[in-house]
PDB file of N, CA and C in Angstrom:
ATOM      1  N   MET W 232       0.797  -1.186   0.090  1.00 81.00           N
ATOM      2  CA  MET W 232       0.000  -0.043   0.067  1.00 81.00           C
ATOM      3  C   MET W 232       0.836   1.132   0.024  1.00 81.00           C
ATOM      4  N   THR W 233       0.574   2.153  -0.801  1.00 90.00           N
ATOM      5  CA  THR W 233       1.413   3.376  -0.891  1.00 90.00           C
ATOM      6  C   THR W 233       0.693   4.490  -0.383  1.00 90.00           C
ATOM      7  N   VAL W 234       1.409   5.303   0.675  1.00 95.00           N
ATOM      8  CA  VAL W 234       0.836   6.355   1.341  1.00 95.00           C
ATOM      9  C   VAL W 234       1.339   7.663   0.855  1.00 95.00           C
ATOM     10  N   ARG W 235       0.375   8.517   0.570  1.00 96.00           N
ATOM     11  CA  ARG W 235       0.877   9.821  -0.013  1.00 96.00           C
ATOM     12  C   ARG W 235       1.501  10.692   1.077  1.00 96.00           C
ATOM     13  N   ALA W 236       2.465  11.506   0.645  1.00 96.00           N
ATOM     14  CA  ALA W 236       3.131  12.223   1.638  1.00 96.00           C
ATOM     15  C   ALA W 236       2.492  13.611   1.722  1.00 96.00           C
ATOM     16  N   SER W 237       2.353  14.141   2.977  1.00 96.00           N
ATOM     17  CA  SER W 237       1.917  15.526   3.116  1.00 96.00           C
ATOM     18  C   SER W 237       3.027  16.711   3.117  1.00 96.00           C
ATOM     19  N   ASP W 238       2.482  17.835   3.048  1.00 95.00           N
ATOM     20  CA  ASP W 238       3.555  18.959   3.241  1.00 95.00           C
ATOM     21  C   ASP W 238       4.253  18.872   4.374  1.00 95.00           C
ATOM     22  N   ASN W 239       3.689  18.458   5.523  1.00 95.00           N
ATOM     23  CA  ASN W 239       4.287  18.375   6.947  1.00 95.00           C
ATOM     24  C   ASN W 239       5.284  17.202   6.805  1.00 95.00           C
ATOM     25  N   ASP W 240       5.047  16.140   6.088  1.00 96.00           N
ATOM     26  CA  ASP W 240       5.955  15.132   5.914  1.00 96.00           C
ATOM     27  C   ASP W 240       7.230  15.582   5.294  1.00 96.00           C
ATOM     28  N   ARG W 241       6.975  16.333   4.159  1.00 96.00           N
ATOM     29  CA  ARG W 241       8.194  16.932   3.454  1.00 96.00           C
ATOM     30  C   ARG W 241       9.059  17.870   4.393  1.00 96.00           C
ATOM     31  N   GLU W 242       8.318  18.686   5.097  1.00 94.00           N
ATOM     32  CA  GLU W 242       9.111  19.720   5.967  1.00 94.00           C
ATOM     33  C   GLU W 242       9.843  18.980   7.126  1.00 94.00           C
ATOM     34  N   ARG W 243       9.293  17.823   7.602  1.00 94.00           N
ATOM     35  CA  ARG W 243      10.008  17.152   8.595  1.00 94.00           C
ATOM     36  C   ARG W 243      11.266  16.413   8.073  1.00 94.00           C
ATOM     37  N   THR W 244      11.131  15.928   6.813  1.00 96.00           N
ATOM     38  CA  THR W 244      12.150  15.366   6.029  1.00 96.00           C
ATOM     39  C   THR W 244      13.313  16.366   5.696  1.00 96.00           C
ATOM     40  N   LEU W 245      12.991  17.594   5.392  1.00 94.00           N
ATOM     41  CA  LEU W 245      13.802  18.574   4.977  1.00 94.00           C
ATOM     42  C   LEU W 245      14.508  19.087   6.351  1.00 94.00           C
ATOM     43  N   ALA W 246      13.838  19.133   7.415  1.00 91.00           N
ATOM     44  CA  ALA W 246      14.466  19.572   8.666  1.00 91.00           C
ATOM     45  C   ALA W 246      15.582  18.548   9.102  1.00 91.00           C
ATOM     46  N   ALA W 247      15.110  17.261   8.862  1.00 93.00           N
ATOM     47  CA  ALA W 247      16.238  16.266   9.310  1.00 93.00           C
ATOM     48  C   ALA W 247      17.542  16.316   8.294  1.00 93.00           C
ATOM     49  N   LEU W 248      17.169  16.457   7.028  1.00 93.00           N
ATOM     50  CA  LEU W 248      18.295  16.849   6.178  1.00 93.00           C
ATOM     51  C   LEU W 248      19.178  18.083   6.508  1.00 93.00           C
ATOM     52  N   ARG W 249      18.505  19.117   6.989  1.00 92.00           N
ATOM     53  CA  ARG W 249      19.275  20.180   7.343  1.00 92.00           C
ATOM     54  C   ARG W 249      20.107  19.871   8.588  1.00 92.00           C
ATOM     55  N   GLU W 250      19.620  19.156   9.549  1.00 90.00           N
ATOM     56  CA  GLU W 250      20.339  18.763  10.647  1.00 90.00           C
ATOM     57  C   GLU W 250      21.562  17.840  10.266  1.00 90.00           C
ATOM     58  N   HIS W 251      21.400  16.925   9.322  1.00 92.00           N
ATOM     59  CA  HIS W 251      22.464  16.088   9.057  1.00 92.00           C
ATOM     60  C   HIS W 251      23.520  16.891   8.200  1.00 92.00           C
ATOM     61  N   THR W 252      23.108  17.900   7.537  1.00 92.00           N
ATOM     62  CA  THR W 252      24.060  18.761   6.718  1.00 92.00           C
ATOM     63  C   THR W 252      24.770  19.709   7.762  1.00 92.00           C
ATOM     64  N   ALA W 253      24.142  20.167   8.880  1.00 90.00           N
ATOM     65  CA  ALA W 253      24.915  20.912   9.863  1.00 90.00           C
ATOM     66  C   ALA W 253      25.860  20.015  10.633  1.00 90.00           C
ATOM     67  N   ALA W 254      25.579  18.817  10.811  1.00 88.00           N
ATOM     68  CA  ALA W 254      26.411  17.764  11.497  1.00 88.00           C
ATOM     69  C   ALA W 254      27.631  17.359  10.617  1.00 88.00           C
ATOM     70  N   GLY W 255      27.572  17.594   9.323  1.00 91.00           N
ATOM     71  CA  GLY W 255      28.692  17.201   8.372  1.00 91.00           C
ATOM     72  C   GLY W 255      28.530  16.036   7.831  1.00 91.00           C
ATOM     73  N   ARG W 256      27.187  15.401   7.836  1.00 93.00           N
ATOM     74  CA  ARG W 256      27.059  14.108   7.236  1.00 93.00           C
ATOM     75  C   ARG W 256      26.699  14.300   5.728  1.00 93.00           C
ATOM     76  N   LEU W 257      26.299  15.511   5.315  1.00 93.00           N
ATOM     77  CA  LEU W 257      25.785  15.748   3.896  1.00 93.00           C
ATOM     78  C   LEU W 257      26.623  17.019   3.485  1.00 93.00           C
ATOM     79  N   THR W 258      26.933  17.055   2.240  1.00 92.00           N
ATOM     80  CA  THR W 258      27.597  18.292   1.654  1.00 92.00           C
ATOM     81  C   THR W 258      26.371  19.091   1.140  1.00 92.00           C
ATOM     82  N   LEU W 259      26.724  20.391   1.067  1.00 93.00           N
ATOM     83  CA  LEU W 259      25.638  21.300   0.489  1.00 93.00           C
ATOM     84  C   LEU W 259      25.059  20.723  -0.831  1.00 93.00           C
ATOM     85  N   ASP W 260      25.969  20.289  -1.724  1.00 92.00           N
ATOM     86  CA  ASP W 260      25.309  19.717  -2.986  1.00 92.00           C
ATOM     87  C   ASP W 260      24.535  18.549  -2.705  1.00 92.00           C
ATOM     88  N   GLU W 261      24.831  17.612  -1.720  1.00 94.00           N
ATOM     89  CA  GLU W 261      24.036  16.499  -1.396  1.00 94.00           C
ATOM     90  C   GLU W 261      22.621  16.911  -0.848  1.00 94.00           C
ATOM     91  N   PHE W 262      22.816  17.871   0.034  1.00 94.00           N
ATOM     92  CA  PHE W 262      21.428  18.378   0.668  1.00 94.00           C
ATOM     93  C   PHE W 262      20.668  18.946  -0.453  1.00 94.00           C
ATOM     94  N   ALA W 263      21.283  19.649  -1.502  1.00 94.00           N
ATOM     95  CA  ALA W 263      20.346  20.275  -2.634  1.00 94.00           C
ATOM     96  C   ALA W 263      19.778  19.331  -3.419  1.00 94.00           C
ATOM     97  N   GLU W 264      20.458  18.183  -3.614  1.00 95.00           N
ATOM     98  CA  GLU W 264      19.888  17.034  -4.513  1.00 95.00           C
ATOM     99  C   GLU W 264      18.840  16.344  -3.751  1.00 95.00           C
ATOM    100  N   ARG W 265      19.132  16.162  -2.490  1.00 95.00           N
ATOM    101  CA  ARG W 265      17.975  15.431  -1.574  1.00 95.00           C
ATOM    102  C   ARG W 265      16.797  16.318  -1.430  1.00 95.00           C
ATOM    103  N   ALA W 266      17.001  17.596  -1.198  1.00 95.00           N
ATOM    104  CA  ALA W 266      15.957  18.523  -1.061  1.00 95.00           C
ATOM    105  C   ALA W 266      15.068  18.515  -2.301  1.00 95.00           C
ATOM    106  N   SER W 267      15.735  18.535  -3.463  1.00 95.00           N
ATOM    107  CA  SER W 267      14.965  18.532  -4.724  1.00 95.00           C
ATOM    108  C   SER W 267      14.051  17.361  -4.781  1.00 95.00           C
ATOM    109  N   THR W 268      14.706  16.146  -4.441  1.00 96.00           N
ATOM    110  CA  THR W 268      13.790  14.908  -4.347  1.00 96.00           C
ATOM    111  C   THR W 268      12.726  14.986  -3.454  1.00 96.00           C
ATOM    112  N   VAL W 269      12.935  15.565  -2.213  1.00 96.00           N
ATOM    113  CA  VAL W 269      11.860  15.878  -1.247  1.00 96.00           C
ATOM    114  C   VAL W 269      10.731  16.494  -1.685  1.00 96.00           C
ATOM    115  N   TYR W 270      10.991  17.699  -2.523  1.00 95.00           N
ATOM    116  CA  TYR W 270      10.103  18.458  -3.003  1.00 95.00           C
ATOM    117  C   TYR W 270       9.167  17.802  -4.143  1.00 95.00           C
ATOM    118  N   ALA W 271       9.792  16.837  -4.835  1.00 96.00           N
ATOM    119  CA  ALA W 271       9.069  16.112  -5.965  1.00 96.00           C
ATOM    120  C   ALA W 271       8.346  14.935  -5.297  1.00 96.00           C
ATOM    121  N   ALA W 272       8.828  14.453  -4.208  1.00 97.00           N
ATOM    122  CA  ALA W 272       8.290  13.234  -3.537  1.00 97.00           C
ATOM    123  C   ALA W 272       6.715  13.208  -3.562  1.00 97.00           C
ATOM    124  N   ARG W 273       6.058  12.241  -3.856  1.00 97.00           N
ATOM    125  CA  ARG W 273       4.629  12.084  -3.703  1.00 97.00           C
ATOM    126  C   ARG W 273       4.105  11.088  -2.676  1.00 97.00           C
ATOM    127  N   THR W 274       5.163  10.125  -2.199  1.00 97.00           N
ATOM    128  CA  THR W 274       4.806   9.081  -1.385  1.00 97.00           C
ATOM    129  C   THR W 274       5.865   9.169  -0.079  1.00 97.00           C
ATOM    130  N   LEU W 275       5.339   8.503   0.924  1.00 96.00           N
ATOM    131  CA  LEU W 275       6.237   8.457   2.010  1.00 96.00           C
ATOM    132  C   LEU W 275       7.495   7.627   1.707  1.00 96.00           C
ATOM    133  N   GLY W 276       7.401   6.711   0.819  1.00 96.00           N
ATOM    134  CA  GLY W 276       8.384   5.757   0.487  1.00 96.00           C
ATOM    135  C   GLY W 276       9.587   6.538  -0.288  1.00 96.00           C
ATOM    136  N   GLU W 277       9.023   7.536  -1.169  1.00 97.00           N
ATOM    137  CA  GLU W 277      10.044   8.361  -1.805  1.00 97.00           C
ATOM    138  C   GLU W 277      10.747   9.342  -0.812  1.00 97.00           C
ATOM    139  N   LEU W 278      10.099   9.810   0.140  1.00 96.00           N
ATOM    140  CA  LEU W 278      10.735  10.712   1.264  1.00 96.00           C
ATOM    141  C   LEU W 278      11.746   9.789   1.917  1.00 96.00           C
ATOM    142  N   ALA W 279      11.370   8.513   2.341  1.00 96.00           N
ATOM    143  CA  ALA W 279      12.300   7.673   3.058  1.00 96.00           C
ATOM    144  C   ALA W 279      13.708   7.415   2.361  1.00 96.00           C
ATOM    145  N   VAL W 280      13.620   7.348   1.183  1.00 96.00           N
ATOM    146  CA  VAL W 280      14.898   7.117   0.373  1.00 96.00           C
ATOM    147  C   VAL W 280      15.803   8.213   0.632  1.00 96.00           C
ATOM    148  N   THR W 281      15.413   9.392   0.908  1.00 97.00           N
ATOM    149  CA  THR W 281      16.412  10.502   1.015  1.00 97.00           C
ATOM    150  C   THR W 281      17.109  10.497   2.275  1.00 97.00           C
ATOM    151  N   THR W 282      16.655   9.779   3.355  1.00 96.00           N
ATOM    152  CA  THR W 282      17.218   9.652   4.593  1.00 96.00           C
ATOM    153  C   THR W 282      17.603   8.210   5.062  1.00 96.00           C
ATOM    154  N   ALA W 283      17.501   7.344   4.109  1.00 96.00           N
ATOM    155  CA  ALA W 283      17.775   5.899   4.355  1.00 96.00           C
ATOM    156  C   ALA W 283      19.239   5.616   4.819  1.00 96.00           C
ATOM    157  N   ASP W 284      20.085   6.361   4.304  1.00 96.00           N
ATOM    158  CA  ASP W 284      21.559   6.074   4.663  1.00 96.00           C
ATOM    159  C   ASP W 284      22.077   6.935   5.771  1.00 96.00           C
ATOM    160  N   LEU W 285      21.061   7.734   6.509  1.00 95.00           N
ATOM    161  CA  LEU W 285      21.518   8.611   7.517  1.00 95.00           C
ATOM    162  C   LEU W 285      21.077   8.077   8.954  1.00 95.00           C
ATOM    163  N   PRO W 286      21.819   8.181  10.025  1.00 93.00           N
ATOM    164  CA  PRO W 286      21.375   7.787  11.297  1.00 93.00           C
ATOM    165  C   PRO W 286      19.958   8.311  11.833  1.00 93.00           C
ATOM    166  N   GLU W 287      19.282   7.715  12.522  1.00 84.00           N
ATOM    167  CA  GLU W 287      18.111   8.237  13.185  1.00 84.00           C
ATOM    168  C   GLU W 287      18.527   9.492  14.130  1.00 84.00           C
ATOM    169  N   PRO W 288      17.815  10.384  14.245  1.00 69.00           N
ATOM    170  CA  PRO W 288      18.035  11.562  15.184  1.00 69.00           C
ATOM    171  C   PRO W 288      18.195  10.965  16.685  1.00 69.00           C
ATOM    172  N   GLU W 289      19.083  11.640  17.317  1.00 62.00           N
ATOM    173  CA  GLU W 289      19.379  11.292  18.744  1.00 62.00           C
ATOM    174  C   GLU W 289      18.329  11.971  19.658  1.00 62.00           C
ATOM    175  N   GLN W 290      17.564  11.288  20.545  1.00 54.00           N
ATOM    176  CA  GLN W 290      16.708  11.696  21.398  1.00 54.00           C
ATOM    177  C   GLN W 290      17.378  12.454  22.545  1.00 54.00           C
ATOM    178  N   GLN W 291      18.518  11.807  23.023  1.00 49.00           N
ATOM    179  CA  GLN W 291      19.251  12.250  24.079  1.00 49.00           C
ATOM    180  C   GLN W 291      19.871  13.709  23.826  1.00 49.00           C
ATOM    181  N   GLY W 292      19.970  14.017  22.444  1.00 59.00           N
ATOM    182  CA  GLY W 292      20.569  15.263  22.278  1.00 59.00           C
ATOM    183  C   GLY W 292      19.752  16.461  22.750  1.00 59.00           C
ATOM    184  N   ASP W 293      18.586  16.379  22.721  1.00 65.00           N
ATOM    185  CA  ASP W 293      17.579  17.535  23.221  1.00 65.00           C
ATOM    186  C   ASP W 293      17.764  17.592  24.722  1.00 65.00           C
ATOM    187  N   ALA W 294      17.938  16.544  25.381  1.00 68.00           N
ATOM    188  CA  ALA W 294      18.086  16.485  26.865  1.00 68.00           C
ATOM    189  C   ALA W 294      19.416  17.080  27.205  1.00 68.00           C
ATOM    190  N   HIS W 295      20.498  16.921  26.496  1.00 68.00           N
ATOM    191  CA  HIS W 295      21.710  17.334  26.690  1.00 68.00           C
ATOM    192  C   HIS W 295      21.784  18.856  26.411  1.00 68.00           C
ATOM    193  N   HIS W 296      21.047  19.398  25.445  1.00 72.00           N
ATOM    194  CA  HIS W 296      21.021  20.699  25.157  1.00 72.00           C
ATOM    195  C   HIS W 296      20.302  21.439  26.327  1.00 72.00           C
ATOM    196  N   LEU W 297      19.286  20.856  26.856  1.00 77.00           N
ATOM    197  CA  LEU W 297      18.586  21.494  27.936  1.00 77.00           C
ATOM    198  C   LEU W 297      19.371  21.487  29.175  1.00 77.00           C
ATOM    199  N   VAL W 298      20.231  20.517  29.486  1.00 79.00           N
ATOM    200  CA  VAL W 298      21.137  20.438  30.799  1.00 79.00           C
ATOM    201  C   VAL W 298      22.186  21.559  30.509  1.00 79.00           C
ATOM    202  N   VAL W 299      22.662  21.690  29.252  1.00 76.00           N
ATOM    203  CA  VAL W 299      23.821  22.587  29.086  1.00 76.00           C
ATOM    204  C   VAL W 299      23.241  23.974  29.125  1.00 76.00           C
ATOM    205  N   THR W 300      22.014  24.197  28.642  1.00 81.00           N
ATOM    206  CA  THR W 300      21.382  25.580  28.765  1.00 81.00           C
ATOM    207  C   THR W 300      21.081  25.926  30.257  1.00 81.00           C
ATOM    208  N   PHE W 301      20.681  24.903  31.017  1.00 83.00           N
ATOM    209  CA  PHE W 301      20.320  25.262  32.351  1.00 83.00           C
ATOM    210  C   PHE W 301      21.577  25.507  33.126  1.00 83.00           C
ATOM    211  N   ALA W 302      22.674  24.763  32.904  1.00 82.00           N
ATOM    212  CA  ALA W 302      23.970  25.021  33.491  1.00 82.00           C
ATOM    213  C   ALA W 302      24.594  26.526  33.165  1.00 82.00           C
ATOM    214  N   ILE W 303      24.353  26.862  31.962  1.00 86.00           N
ATOM    215  CA  ILE W 303      24.874  28.299  31.671  1.00 86.00           C
ATOM    216  C   ILE W 303      23.980  29.247  32.139  1.00 86.00           C
ATOM    217  N   ALA W 304      22.651  29.139  32.227  1.00 87.00           N
ATOM    218  CA  ALA W 304      21.776  30.028  32.873  1.00 87.00           C
ATOM    219  C   ALA W 304      22.177  30.210  34.351  1.00 87.00           C
ATOM    220  N   LEU W 305      22.397  29.004  35.096  1.00 86.00           N
ATOM    221  CA  LEU W 305      22.704  29.012  36.465  1.00 86.00           C
ATOM    222  C   LEU W 305      24.085  29.663  36.812  1.00 86.00           C
ATOM    223  N   ALA W 306      24.980  29.576  35.932  1.00 86.00           N
ATOM    224  CA  ALA W 306      26.222  30.166  36.040  1.00 86.00           C
ATOM    225  C   ALA W 306      26.081  31.775  35.831  1.00 86.00           C
ATOM    226  N   VAL W 307      25.313  32.124  34.828  1.00 87.00           N
ATOM    227  CA  VAL W 307      25.007  33.589  34.721  1.00 87.00           C
ATOM    228  C   VAL W 307      24.392  34.187  35.860  1.00 87.00           C
ATOM    229  N   VAL W 308      23.424  33.473  36.471  1.00 89.00           N
ATOM    230  CA  VAL W 308      22.688  33.960  37.639  1.00 89.00           C
ATOM    231  C   VAL W 308      23.730  34.097  38.899  1.00 89.00           C
ATOM    232  N   ALA W 309      24.620  33.139  38.872  1.00 89.00           N
ATOM    233  CA  ALA W 309      25.546  33.264  40.047  1.00 89.00           C
ATOM    234  C   ALA W 309      26.453  34.360  40.012  1.00 89.00           C
ATOM    235  N   VAL W 310      27.054  34.518  38.657  1.00 87.00           N
ATOM    236  CA  VAL W 310      28.078  35.687  38.458  1.00 87.00           C
ATOM    237  C   VAL W 310      27.237  36.964  38.672  1.00 87.00           C
ATOM    238  N   LEU W 311      25.989  37.166  38.210  1.00 89.00           N
ATOM    239  CA  LEU W 311      25.174  38.378  38.497  1.00 89.00           C
ATOM    240  C   LEU W 311      25.038  38.554  39.894  1.00 89.00           C
ATOM    241  N   GLY W 312      24.711  37.476  40.649  1.00 90.00           N
ATOM    242  CA  GLY W 312      24.640  37.605  42.092  1.00 90.00           C
ATOM    243  C   GLY W 312      25.797  38.056  42.891  1.00 90.00           C
ATOM    244  N   VAL W 313      27.003  37.628  42.314  1.00 89.00           N
ATOM    245  CA  VAL W 313      28.225  37.956  43.015  1.00 89.00           C
ATOM    246  C   VAL W 313      28.368  39.396  42.784  1.00 89.00           C
ATOM    247  N   LEU W 314      28.404  39.877  41.421  1.00 87.00           N
ATOM    248  CA  LEU W 314      28.499  41.229  41.085  1.00 87.00           C
ATOM    249  C   LEU W 314      27.591  42.164  41.785  1.00 87.00           C
ATOM    250  N   TYR W 315      26.404  41.701  42.058  1.00 86.00           N
ATOM    251  CA  TYR W 315      25.437  42.522  42.811  1.00 86.00           C
ATOM    252  C   TYR W 315      25.818  42.682  44.196  1.00 86.00           C
ATOM    253  N   TRP W 316      26.292  41.504  44.930  1.00 89.00           N
ATOM    254  CA  TRP W 316      26.741  41.589  46.170  1.00 89.00           C
ATOM    255  C   TRP W 316      28.022  42.497  46.325  1.00 89.00           C
ATOM    256  N   MET W 317      28.843  42.485  45.376  1.00 88.00           N
ATOM    257  CA  MET W 317      30.161  43.241  45.495  1.00 88.00           C
ATOM    258  C   MET W 317      29.898  44.759  45.346  1.00 88.00           C
ATOM    259  N   LEU W 318      28.815  45.151  44.469  1.00 86.00           N
ATOM    260  CA  LEU W 318      28.585  46.533  44.343  1.00 86.00           C
ATOM    261  C   LEU W 318      27.757  47.181  45.298  1.00 86.00           C
ATOM    262  N   THR W 319      27.096  46.559  46.201  1.00 80.00           N
ATOM    263  CA  THR W 319      26.167  46.880  47.264  1.00 80.00           C
ATOM    264  C   THR W 319      26.795  47.003  48.496  1.00 80.00           C
TER     265      THR W 319
END
């Protein structure tokens, strides 16, 4: 059974290709070629071909970014607190 691709399916696939390009897994030429295929895709199977040789996105990456962001925010608050204490 062939399932038609939606615009949202295409956008999700393009977002994944952008992430893989940013990570260095694809060159800009490869991205452009695959993006062209994504825009022309009519089925989910045609979309899947564009990412078949790429690893699945890491779920822990989001958690890691959240922890790093929290640590940076905590450090900034601590520095601002020390500066405030020193100036008063």
